[in-house]
mmCIF file of C-alpha atoms in Angstrom:
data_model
loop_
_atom_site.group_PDB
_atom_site.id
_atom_site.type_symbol
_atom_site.label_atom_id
_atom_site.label_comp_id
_atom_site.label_asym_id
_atom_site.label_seq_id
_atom_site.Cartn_x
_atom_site.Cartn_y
_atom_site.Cartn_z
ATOM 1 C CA UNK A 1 -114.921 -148.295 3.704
ATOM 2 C CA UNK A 2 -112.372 -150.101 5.714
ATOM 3 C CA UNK A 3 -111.003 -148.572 8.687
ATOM 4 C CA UNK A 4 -108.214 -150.374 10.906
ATOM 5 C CA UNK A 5 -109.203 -151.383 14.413
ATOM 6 C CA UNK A 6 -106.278 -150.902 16.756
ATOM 7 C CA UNK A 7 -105.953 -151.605 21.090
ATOM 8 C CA UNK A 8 -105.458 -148.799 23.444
ATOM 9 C CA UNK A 9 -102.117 -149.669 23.375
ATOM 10 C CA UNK A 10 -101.837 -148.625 20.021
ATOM 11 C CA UNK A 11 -101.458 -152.368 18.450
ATOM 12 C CA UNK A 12 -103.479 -153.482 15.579
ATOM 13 C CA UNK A 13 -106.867 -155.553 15.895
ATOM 14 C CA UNK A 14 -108.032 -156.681 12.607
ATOM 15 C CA UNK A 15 -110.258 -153.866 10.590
ATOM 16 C CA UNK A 16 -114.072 -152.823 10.542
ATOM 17 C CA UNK A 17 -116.190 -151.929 7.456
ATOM 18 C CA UNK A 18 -118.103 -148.611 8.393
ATOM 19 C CA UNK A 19 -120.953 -147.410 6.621
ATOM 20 C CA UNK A 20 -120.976 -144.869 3.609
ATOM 21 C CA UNK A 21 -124.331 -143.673 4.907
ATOM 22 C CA UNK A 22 -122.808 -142.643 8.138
ATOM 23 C CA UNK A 23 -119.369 -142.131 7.657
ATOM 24 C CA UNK A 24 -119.281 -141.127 4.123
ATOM 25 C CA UNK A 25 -120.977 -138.258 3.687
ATOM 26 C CA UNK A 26 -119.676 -134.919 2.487
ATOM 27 C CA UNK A 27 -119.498 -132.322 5.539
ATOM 28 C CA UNK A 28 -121.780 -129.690 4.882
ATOM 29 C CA UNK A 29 -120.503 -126.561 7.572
ATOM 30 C CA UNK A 30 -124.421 -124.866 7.591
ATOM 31 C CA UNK A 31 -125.784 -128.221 9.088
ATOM 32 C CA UNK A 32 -123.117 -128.351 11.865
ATOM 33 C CA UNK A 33 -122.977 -125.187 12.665
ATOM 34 C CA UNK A 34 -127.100 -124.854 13.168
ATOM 35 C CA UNK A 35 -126.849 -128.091 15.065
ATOM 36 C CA UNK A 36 -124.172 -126.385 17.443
ATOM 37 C CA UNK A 37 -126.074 -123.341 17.987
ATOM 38 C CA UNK A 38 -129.070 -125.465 18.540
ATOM 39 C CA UNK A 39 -127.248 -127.578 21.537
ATOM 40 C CA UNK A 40 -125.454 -124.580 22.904
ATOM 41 C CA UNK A 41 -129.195 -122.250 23.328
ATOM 42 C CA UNK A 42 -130.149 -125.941 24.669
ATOM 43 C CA UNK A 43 -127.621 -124.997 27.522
ATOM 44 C CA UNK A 44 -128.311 -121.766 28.465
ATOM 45 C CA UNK A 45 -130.170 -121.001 31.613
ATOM 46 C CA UNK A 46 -132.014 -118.175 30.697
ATOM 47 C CA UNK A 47 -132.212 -117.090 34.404
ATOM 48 C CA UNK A 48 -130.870 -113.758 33.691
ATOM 49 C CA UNK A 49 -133.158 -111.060 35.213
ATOM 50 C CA UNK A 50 -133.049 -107.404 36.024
ATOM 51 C CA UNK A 51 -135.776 -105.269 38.154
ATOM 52 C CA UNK A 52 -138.827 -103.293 35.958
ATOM 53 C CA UNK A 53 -139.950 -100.386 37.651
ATOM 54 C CA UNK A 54 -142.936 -101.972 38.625
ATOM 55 C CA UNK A 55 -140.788 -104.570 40.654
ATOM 56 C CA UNK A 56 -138.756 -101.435 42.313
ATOM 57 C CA UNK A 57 -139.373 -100.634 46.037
ATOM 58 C CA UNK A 58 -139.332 -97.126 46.555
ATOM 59 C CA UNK A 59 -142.162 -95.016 47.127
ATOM 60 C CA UNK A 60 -144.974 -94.033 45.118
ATOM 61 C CA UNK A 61 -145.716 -90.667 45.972
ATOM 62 C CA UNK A 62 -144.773 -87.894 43.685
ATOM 63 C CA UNK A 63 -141.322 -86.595 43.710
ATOM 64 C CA UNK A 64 -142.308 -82.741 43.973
ATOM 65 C CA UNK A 65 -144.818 -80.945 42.800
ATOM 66 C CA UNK A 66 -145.802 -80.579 39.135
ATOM 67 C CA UNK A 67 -145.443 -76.712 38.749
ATOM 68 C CA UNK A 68 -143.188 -73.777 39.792
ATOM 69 C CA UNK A 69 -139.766 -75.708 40.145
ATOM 70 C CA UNK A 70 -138.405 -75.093 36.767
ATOM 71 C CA UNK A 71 -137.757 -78.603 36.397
ATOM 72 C CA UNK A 72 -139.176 -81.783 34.142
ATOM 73 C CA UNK A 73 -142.331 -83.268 35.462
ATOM 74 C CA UNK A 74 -141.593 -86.546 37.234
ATOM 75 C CA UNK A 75 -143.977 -88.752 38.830
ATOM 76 C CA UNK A 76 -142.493 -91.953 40.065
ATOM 77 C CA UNK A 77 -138.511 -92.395 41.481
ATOM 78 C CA UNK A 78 -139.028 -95.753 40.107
ATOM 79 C CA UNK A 79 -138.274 -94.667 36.400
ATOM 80 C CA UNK A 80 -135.504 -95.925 34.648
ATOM 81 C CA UNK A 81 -133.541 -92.551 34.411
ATOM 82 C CA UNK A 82 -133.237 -92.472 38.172
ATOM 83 C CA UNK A 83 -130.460 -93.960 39.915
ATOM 84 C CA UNK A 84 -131.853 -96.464 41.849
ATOM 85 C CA UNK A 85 -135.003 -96.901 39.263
ATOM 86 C CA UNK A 86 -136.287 -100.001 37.267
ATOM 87 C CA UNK A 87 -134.156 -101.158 34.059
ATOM 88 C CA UNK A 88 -135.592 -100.645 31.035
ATOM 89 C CA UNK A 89 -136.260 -103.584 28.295
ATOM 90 C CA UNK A 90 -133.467 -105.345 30.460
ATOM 91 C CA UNK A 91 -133.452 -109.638 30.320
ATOM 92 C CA UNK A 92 -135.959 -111.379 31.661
ATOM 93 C CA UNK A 93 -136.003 -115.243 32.195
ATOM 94 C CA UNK A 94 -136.844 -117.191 29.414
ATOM 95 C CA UNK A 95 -135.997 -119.982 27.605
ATOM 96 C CA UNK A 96 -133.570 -119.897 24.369
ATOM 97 C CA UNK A 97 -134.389 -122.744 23.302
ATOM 98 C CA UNK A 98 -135.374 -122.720 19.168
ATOM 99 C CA UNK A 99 -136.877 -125.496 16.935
ATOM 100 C CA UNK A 100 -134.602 -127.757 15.041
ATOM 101 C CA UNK A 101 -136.455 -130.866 12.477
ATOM 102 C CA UNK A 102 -135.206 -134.038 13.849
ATOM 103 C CA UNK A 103 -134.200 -135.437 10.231
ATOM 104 C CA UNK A 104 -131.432 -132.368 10.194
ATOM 105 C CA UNK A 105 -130.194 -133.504 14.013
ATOM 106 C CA UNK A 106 -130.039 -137.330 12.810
ATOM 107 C CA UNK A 107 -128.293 -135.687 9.401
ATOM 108 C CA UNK A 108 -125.790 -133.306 11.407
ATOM 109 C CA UNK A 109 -124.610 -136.432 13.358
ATOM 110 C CA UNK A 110 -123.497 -138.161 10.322
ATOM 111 C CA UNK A 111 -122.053 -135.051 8.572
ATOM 112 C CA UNK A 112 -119.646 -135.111 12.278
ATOM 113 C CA UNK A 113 -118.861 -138.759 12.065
ATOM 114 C CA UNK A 114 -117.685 -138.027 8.234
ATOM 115 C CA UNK A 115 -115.942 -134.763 8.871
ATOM 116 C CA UNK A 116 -113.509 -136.904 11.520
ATOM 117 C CA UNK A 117 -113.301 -139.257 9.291
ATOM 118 C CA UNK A 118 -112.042 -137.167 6.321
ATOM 119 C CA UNK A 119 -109.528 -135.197 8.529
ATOM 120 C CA UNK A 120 -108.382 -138.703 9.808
ATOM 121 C CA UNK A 121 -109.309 -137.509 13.437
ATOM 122 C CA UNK A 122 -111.574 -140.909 13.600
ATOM 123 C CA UNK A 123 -110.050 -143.896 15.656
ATOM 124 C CA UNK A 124 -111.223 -147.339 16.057
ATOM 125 C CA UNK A 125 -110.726 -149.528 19.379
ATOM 126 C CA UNK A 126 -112.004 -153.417 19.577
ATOM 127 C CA UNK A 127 -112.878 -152.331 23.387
ATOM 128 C CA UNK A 128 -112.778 -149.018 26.204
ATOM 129 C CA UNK A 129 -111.497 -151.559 29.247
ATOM 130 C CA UNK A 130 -109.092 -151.046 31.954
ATOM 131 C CA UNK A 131 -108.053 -153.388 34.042
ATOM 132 C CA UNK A 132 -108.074 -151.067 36.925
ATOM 133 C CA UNK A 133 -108.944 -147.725 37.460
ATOM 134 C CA UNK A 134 -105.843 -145.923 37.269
ATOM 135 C CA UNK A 135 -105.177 -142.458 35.827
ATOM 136 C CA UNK A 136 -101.329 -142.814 35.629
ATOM 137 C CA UNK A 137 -101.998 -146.209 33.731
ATOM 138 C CA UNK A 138 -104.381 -144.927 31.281
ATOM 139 C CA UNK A 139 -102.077 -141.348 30.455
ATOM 140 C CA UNK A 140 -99.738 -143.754 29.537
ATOM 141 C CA UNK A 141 -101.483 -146.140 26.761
ATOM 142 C CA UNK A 142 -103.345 -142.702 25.169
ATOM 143 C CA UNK A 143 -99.326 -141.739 24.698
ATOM 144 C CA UNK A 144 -98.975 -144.775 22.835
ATOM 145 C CA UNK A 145 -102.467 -144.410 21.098
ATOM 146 C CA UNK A 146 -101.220 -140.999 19.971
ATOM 147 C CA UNK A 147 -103.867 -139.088 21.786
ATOM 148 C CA UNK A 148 -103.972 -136.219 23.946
ATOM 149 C CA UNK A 149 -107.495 -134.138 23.223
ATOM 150 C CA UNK A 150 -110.355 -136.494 22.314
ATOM 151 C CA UNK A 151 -113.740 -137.951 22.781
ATOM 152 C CA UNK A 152 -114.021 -141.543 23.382
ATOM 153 C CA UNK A 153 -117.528 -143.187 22.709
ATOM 154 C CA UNK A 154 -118.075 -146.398 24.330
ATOM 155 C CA UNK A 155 -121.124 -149.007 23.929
ATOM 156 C CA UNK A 156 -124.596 -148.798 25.916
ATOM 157 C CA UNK A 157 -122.447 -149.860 29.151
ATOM 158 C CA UNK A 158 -119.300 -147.795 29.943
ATOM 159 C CA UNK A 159 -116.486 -150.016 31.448
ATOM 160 C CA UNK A 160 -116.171 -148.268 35.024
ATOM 161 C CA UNK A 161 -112.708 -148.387 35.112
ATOM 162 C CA UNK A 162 -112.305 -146.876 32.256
ATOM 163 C CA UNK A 163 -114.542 -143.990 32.809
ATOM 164 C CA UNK A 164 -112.864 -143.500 36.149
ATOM 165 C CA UNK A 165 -109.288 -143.714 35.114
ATOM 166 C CA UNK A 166 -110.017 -141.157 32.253
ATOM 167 C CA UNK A 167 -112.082 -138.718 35.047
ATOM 168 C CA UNK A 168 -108.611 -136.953 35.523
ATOM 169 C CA UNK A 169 -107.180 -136.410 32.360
ATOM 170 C CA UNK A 170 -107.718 -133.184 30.649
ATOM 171 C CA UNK A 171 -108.978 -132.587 27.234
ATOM 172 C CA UNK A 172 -110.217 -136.119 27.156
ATOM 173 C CA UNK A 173 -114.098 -137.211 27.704
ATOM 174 C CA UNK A 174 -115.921 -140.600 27.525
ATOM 175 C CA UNK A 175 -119.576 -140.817 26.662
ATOM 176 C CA UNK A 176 -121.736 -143.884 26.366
ATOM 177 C CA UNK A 177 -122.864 -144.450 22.459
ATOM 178 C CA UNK A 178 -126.750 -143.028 23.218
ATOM 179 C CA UNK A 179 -124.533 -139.714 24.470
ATOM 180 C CA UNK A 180 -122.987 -139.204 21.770
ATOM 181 C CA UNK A 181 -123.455 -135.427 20.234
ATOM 182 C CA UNK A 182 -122.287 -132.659 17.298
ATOM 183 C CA UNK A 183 -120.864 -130.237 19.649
ATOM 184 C CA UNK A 184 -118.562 -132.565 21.834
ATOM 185 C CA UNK A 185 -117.526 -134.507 18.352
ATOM 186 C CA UNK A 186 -116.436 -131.159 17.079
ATOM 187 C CA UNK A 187 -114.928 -129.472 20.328
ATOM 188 C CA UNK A 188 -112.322 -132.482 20.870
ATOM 189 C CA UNK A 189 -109.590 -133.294 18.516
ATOM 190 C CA UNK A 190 -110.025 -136.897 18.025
ATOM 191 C CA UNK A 191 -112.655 -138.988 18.022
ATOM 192 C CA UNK A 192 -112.112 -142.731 19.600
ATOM 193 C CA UNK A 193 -115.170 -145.313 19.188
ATOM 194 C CA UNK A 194 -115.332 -148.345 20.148
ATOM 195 C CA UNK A 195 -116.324 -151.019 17.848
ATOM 196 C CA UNK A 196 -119.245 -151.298 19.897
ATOM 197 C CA UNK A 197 -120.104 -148.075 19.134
ATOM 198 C CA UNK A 198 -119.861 -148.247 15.707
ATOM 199 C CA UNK A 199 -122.260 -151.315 15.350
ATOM 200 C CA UNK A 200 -124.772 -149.331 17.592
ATOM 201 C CA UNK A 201 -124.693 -146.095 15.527
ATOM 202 C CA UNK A 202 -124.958 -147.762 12.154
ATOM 203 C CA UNK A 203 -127.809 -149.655 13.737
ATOM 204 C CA UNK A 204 -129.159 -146.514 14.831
ATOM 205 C CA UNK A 205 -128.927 -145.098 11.045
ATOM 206 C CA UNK A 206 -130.309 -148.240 9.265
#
């Protein structure tokens, strides 16, 4: 499939033949979605922790005698129906990370590549290169691009210009190619690679 390769300035710059295998595929939502939740419980701290009654200073002596008040029999103010008392089952830290085969990763990456690709969301650039780093500069070639809310892959080396120019504009990120990632694909409304980066990942696929 040939796809049109175009500057950041929005002029054209030749094509590229991409890959059925990567960029053809038929989007399957199940795959994407498991890969999301897999990255996002990837991200979580899991440092959320309340007090058991065993971690609870108060005291341990008895709270009043066992007979002749008329009242339940309590032992310990550290109980969880006491104000002040341990939580009961509350979080605890841990991990929530779960298993995910590394065949249905590789496989969700290409089902993201093709989804952009079928919703026309995929864009091509011969290079990610500014010739200095300047927001105000780089807002202004994106207009012409057409872009406002993307994710813009570059090759193994980022141009630092480039990634400091784009620091400042919202809704836009830049990633090297071995960065690249379901959930960002999916969270930004375009997707920009460089041609570098699509030699890399169809290299990667092979």
């Amino acid at each position: 499939m040939d796809l049109k390769v175009t500057t950041l300035e929005g002029k054209a710059a030749g094509k590229v033949s991409l890959s059925d295998t990567v960029f053809g595929l038929e989007p399957r939502q199940d795959i994407l979605q498991r890969m999301v939740r897999w990255q996002l419980a990837r991200k979580q701290q899991g440092t959320h922790k309340t007090k058991g009654r065993s971690e609870i200073s108060r005291t341990g002596a008895k709270m009043f005698r066992q007979k002749g008040t008329g009242r339940a029999r309590h032992s310990s103010a550290r109980a969880p129906q006491f104000r002040g008392g341990g939580k009961a089952h509350g979080p605890v830290v841990r991990s929530h990370e779960h298993g995910l085969p590394k065949k249905v990763r590789s496989l969700a990456l290409r089902h993201a590549l093709s989804a952009k690709l079928r919703d026309e969301s995929l864009i091509v650039v011969d290079e990610l290169a500014a010739k200095e780093p300047k927001t105000k500069a780089l807002s202004g070639s994106l207009e012409k691009l057409g872009v406002s809310n993307a994710l813009f892959i570059g090759g193994a080396e980022l141009d630092n210009n480039f990634k400091l120019a784009a620091q400042n504009i919202p809704n836009v990120d830049v990633l090297p190619v071995q960065g690249i990632n379901v959930y960002d694909i999916l969270r930004r409304g375009k997707l920009v690679l460089s041609k570098a980066a699509v030699e890399a990942l169809e290299e990667r696929f092979k």
